[in-house]
CSV table of C-alpha atoms in Angstrom, one decimal:
chain,number,residue,atom,x,y,z
A,408,MET,CA,34.9,-5.1,49.0
A,409,LEU,CA,32.1,-2.6,49.5
A,410,VAL,CA,28.8,-3.9,51.0
A,411,SER,CA,25.9,-2.3,49.2
A,412,THR,CA,22.8,-0.8,50.9
A,413,LYS,CA,20.9,-4.0,49.8
A,414,GLY,CA,23.4,-6.1,51.8
A,415,ARG,CA,23.3,-3.9,54.9
A,416,TYR,CA,19.5,-3.7,54.8
A,417,SER,CA,19.3,-7.5,54.4
A,418,LEU,CA,21.2,-7.9,57.6
A,419,ARG,CA,19.0,-5.4,59.4
A,420,VAL,CA,15.9,-7.2,58.2
A,421,MET,CA,17.2,-10.6,59.3
A,422,ILE,CA,18.2,-9.2,62.7
A,423,ASP,CA,14.8,-7.6,63.1
A,424,LEU,CA,13.0,-10.9,62.3
A,425,ALA,CA,15.4,-12.8,64.7
A,426,GLU,CA,14.4,-10.3,67.5
A,427,GLN,CA,10.7,-11.0,66.8
A,428,GLN,CA,11.2,-14.8,66.9
A,429,SER,CA,7.9,-16.5,67.2
A,430,ASP,CA,5.5,-18.6,65.2
A,431,LYS,CA,3.8,-15.5,63.9
A,432,TYR,CA,4.6,-13.9,60.6
A,433,VAL,CA,5.8,-10.3,60.8
A,434,PRO,CA,4.1,-7.8,58.4
A,435,LEU,CA,6.4,-6.0,55.9
A,436,LYS,CA,5.0,-2.7,57.1
A,437,GLU,CA,6.1,-3.3,60.7
A,438,ILE,CA,9.6,-4.3,59.6
A,439,ALA,CA,9.9,-1.2,57.3
A,440,GLY,CA,8.7,1.1,60.1
A,441,ARG,CA,11.1,-0.3,62.7
A,442,GLN,CA,14.0,-0.2,60.2
A,443,GLY,CA,13.2,3.1,58.5
A,444,ILE,CA,13.3,1.5,55.1
A,445,SER,CA,10.8,2.2,52.4
A,446,GLU,CA,8.3,-0.6,51.9
A,447,LYS,CA,8.9,-0.7,48.2
A,448,TYR,CA,12.7,-1.1,48.6
A,449,LEU,CA,12.2,-3.6,51.5
A,450,GLU,CA,9.9,-5.7,49.3
A,451,SER,CA,12.7,-6.2,46.7
A,452,ILE,CA,15.1,-7.2,49.4
A,453,ILE,CA,12.7,-9.6,51.0
A,454,LYS,CA,12.0,-11.2,47.7
A,455,LEU,CA,15.7,-12.1,47.4
A,456,LEU,CA,15.7,-13.5,51.0
A,457,VAL,CA,12.6,-15.6,50.3
A,458,LYS,CA,13.9,-16.9,47.0
A,459,GLY,CA,17.1,-17.9,48.8
A,460,LYS,CA,15.0,-19.7,51.4
A,461,LEU,CA,16.3,-17.6,54.3
A,462,LEU,CA,12.8,-16.3,54.9
A,463,THR,CA,9.3,-17.7,54.4
A,464,GLY,CA,6.3,-15.5,53.6
A,465,LEU,CA,2.5,-15.7,54.0
A,466,ARG,CA,0.0,-13.6,52.2
A,467,GLY,CA,-3.2,-12.3,53.5
A,468,LYS,CA,-4.5,-11.6,57.0
A,469,GLY,CA,-1.9,-12.6,59.6
A,470,GLY,CA,0.7,-12.7,56.8
A,471,GLY,CA,4.2,-11.4,56.7
A,472,TYR,CA,7.6,-12.9,57.0
A,473,LYS,CA,9.6,-15.0,59.3
A,474,LEU,CA,13.0,-16.9,59.5
A,475,THR,CA,13.1,-20.4,58.1
A,476,LYS,CA,15.5,-21.6,60.8
A,477,ALA,CA,17.0,-20.5,64.1
A,478,PRO,CA,19.2,-17.4,64.2
A,479,ASP,CA,22.3,-19.4,65.1
A,480,GLN,CA,22.0,-21.3,61.8
A,481,TYR,CA,22.4,-18.2,59.6
A,482,THR,CA,25.9,-16.8,58.9
A,483,VAL,CA,26.5,-13.2,57.9
A,484,GLY,CA,28.4,-14.8,54.9
A,485,ASP,CA,25.3,-16.7,53.8
A,486,ILE,CA,23.2,-13.5,53.9
A,487,LEU,CA,25.7,-11.3,52.1
A,488,ARG,CA,26.5,-13.8,49.4
A,489,LEU,CA,22.8,-14.0,48.6
A,490,THR,CA,22.3,-10.2,48.4
A,491,GLU,CA,25.6,-9.0,47.1
A,492,GLU,CA,26.9,-9.6,43.6
A,493,SER,CA,30.3,-10.4,45.0
A,494,LEU,CA,32.3,-10.3,48.2
A,495,ALA,CA,35.6,-10.6,46.3
A,496,PRO,CA,38.2,-7.9,47.1
A,497,VAL,CA,39.3,-7.8,43.4
A,498,SER,CA,37.4,-8.5,40.2
A,499,CYS,CA,39.6,-11.4,39.1
A,500,LEU,CA,38.4,-13.4,42.1
A,501,GLU,CA,34.7,-12.9,41.4
A,502,GLU,CA,32.7,-15.9,40.4
A,503,ASP,CA,32.5,-16.3,36.6
A,504,ALA,CA,35.4,-13.8,36.1
A,505,PRO,CA,37.1,-14.1,32.8
A,506,SER,CA,40.6,-15.6,33.0
A,507,CYS,CA,43.2,-12.9,33.6
A,508,PRO,CA,46.0,-12.9,31.1
A,509,ARG,CA,48.4,-11.8,33.9
A,510,ARG,CA,47.4,-14.6,36.3
A,511,ASP,CA,50.6,-16.6,36.0
A,512,ALA,CA,52.8,-13.6,36.4
A,513,CYS,CA,50.7,-11.8,39.0
A,514,ARG,CA,52.7,-11.0,42.1
A,515,THR,CA,49.6,-9.9,44.1
A,516,LEU,CA,47.3,-12.8,43.3
A,517,ALA,CA,48.2,-14.7,46.5
A,518,LEU,CA,47.6,-11.5,48.5
A,519,TRP,CA,44.1,-11.1,47.1
A,520,GLN,CA,43.3,-14.8,47.5
A,521,GLY,CA,44.3,-14.6,51.2
A,522,LEU,CA,42.2,-11.5,51.7
A,523,ASP,CA,39.3,-13.2,50.0
A,524,ARG,CA,39.6,-16.3,52.3
A,525,ALA,CA,40.0,-14.0,55.4
A,526,ILE,CA,36.8,-12.1,54.5
A,527,GLY,CA,34.9,-15.3,53.9
A,528,ASP,CA,36.1,-17.0,57.0
A,529,TYR,CA,35.3,-14.0,59.2
A,530,LEU,CA,31.8,-13.5,57.8
A,531,ASP,CA,31.1,-17.3,58.0
A,532,ARG,CA,32.1,-17.3,61.7
A,533,ILE,CA,29.5,-14.7,62.7
A,534,THR,CA,25.9,-15.8,63.0
A,535,LEU,CA,22.7,-13.9,63.2
A,536,ALA,CA,22.4,-14.9,66.8
A,537,ASP,CA,25.8,-13.3,67.5
A,538,LEU,CA,24.5,-10.0,66.1
A,539,LEU,CA,21.5,-10.1,68.4
A,540,HIS,CA,23.9,-9.8,71.4
A,541,PRO,CA,26.9,-7.7,70.4
A,542,GLU,CA,27.6,-7.0,74.0
A,543,ASP,CA,28.9,-10.6,74.4
A,544,GLY,CA,32.1,-9.5,72.5
A,545,GLN,CA,31.3,-11.1,69.2
A,546,PRO,CA,31.9,-10.0,66.5
């Protein structure tokens, strides 16, 4: 599994917005400036996060973006599953993967399934709130 720039930046944006937690919307330009991400690229990432209902946006004066729920209600797994095409360690475990002709004789299938579960379980245990305070020993 290789997490793309889009996935890594999505986590950075979500953490940034969690740090700004208030009733106010945070302008895209401010997020881009703090994170050192181009506004154009950030816009495409934020569209995904809004479409997935992780963020809400408001246009116009006083507009921007904010979280739709508390930081402890987002898991890293939720965020990465939305932004990454797959978190599967091998292509045969990807969603909508064609059936592998070697599946019944595959001696490594259980290994990859276990790794896939371990990755998912780990990412689903870590919340956005945990990432706000890494000094607390988590993750």
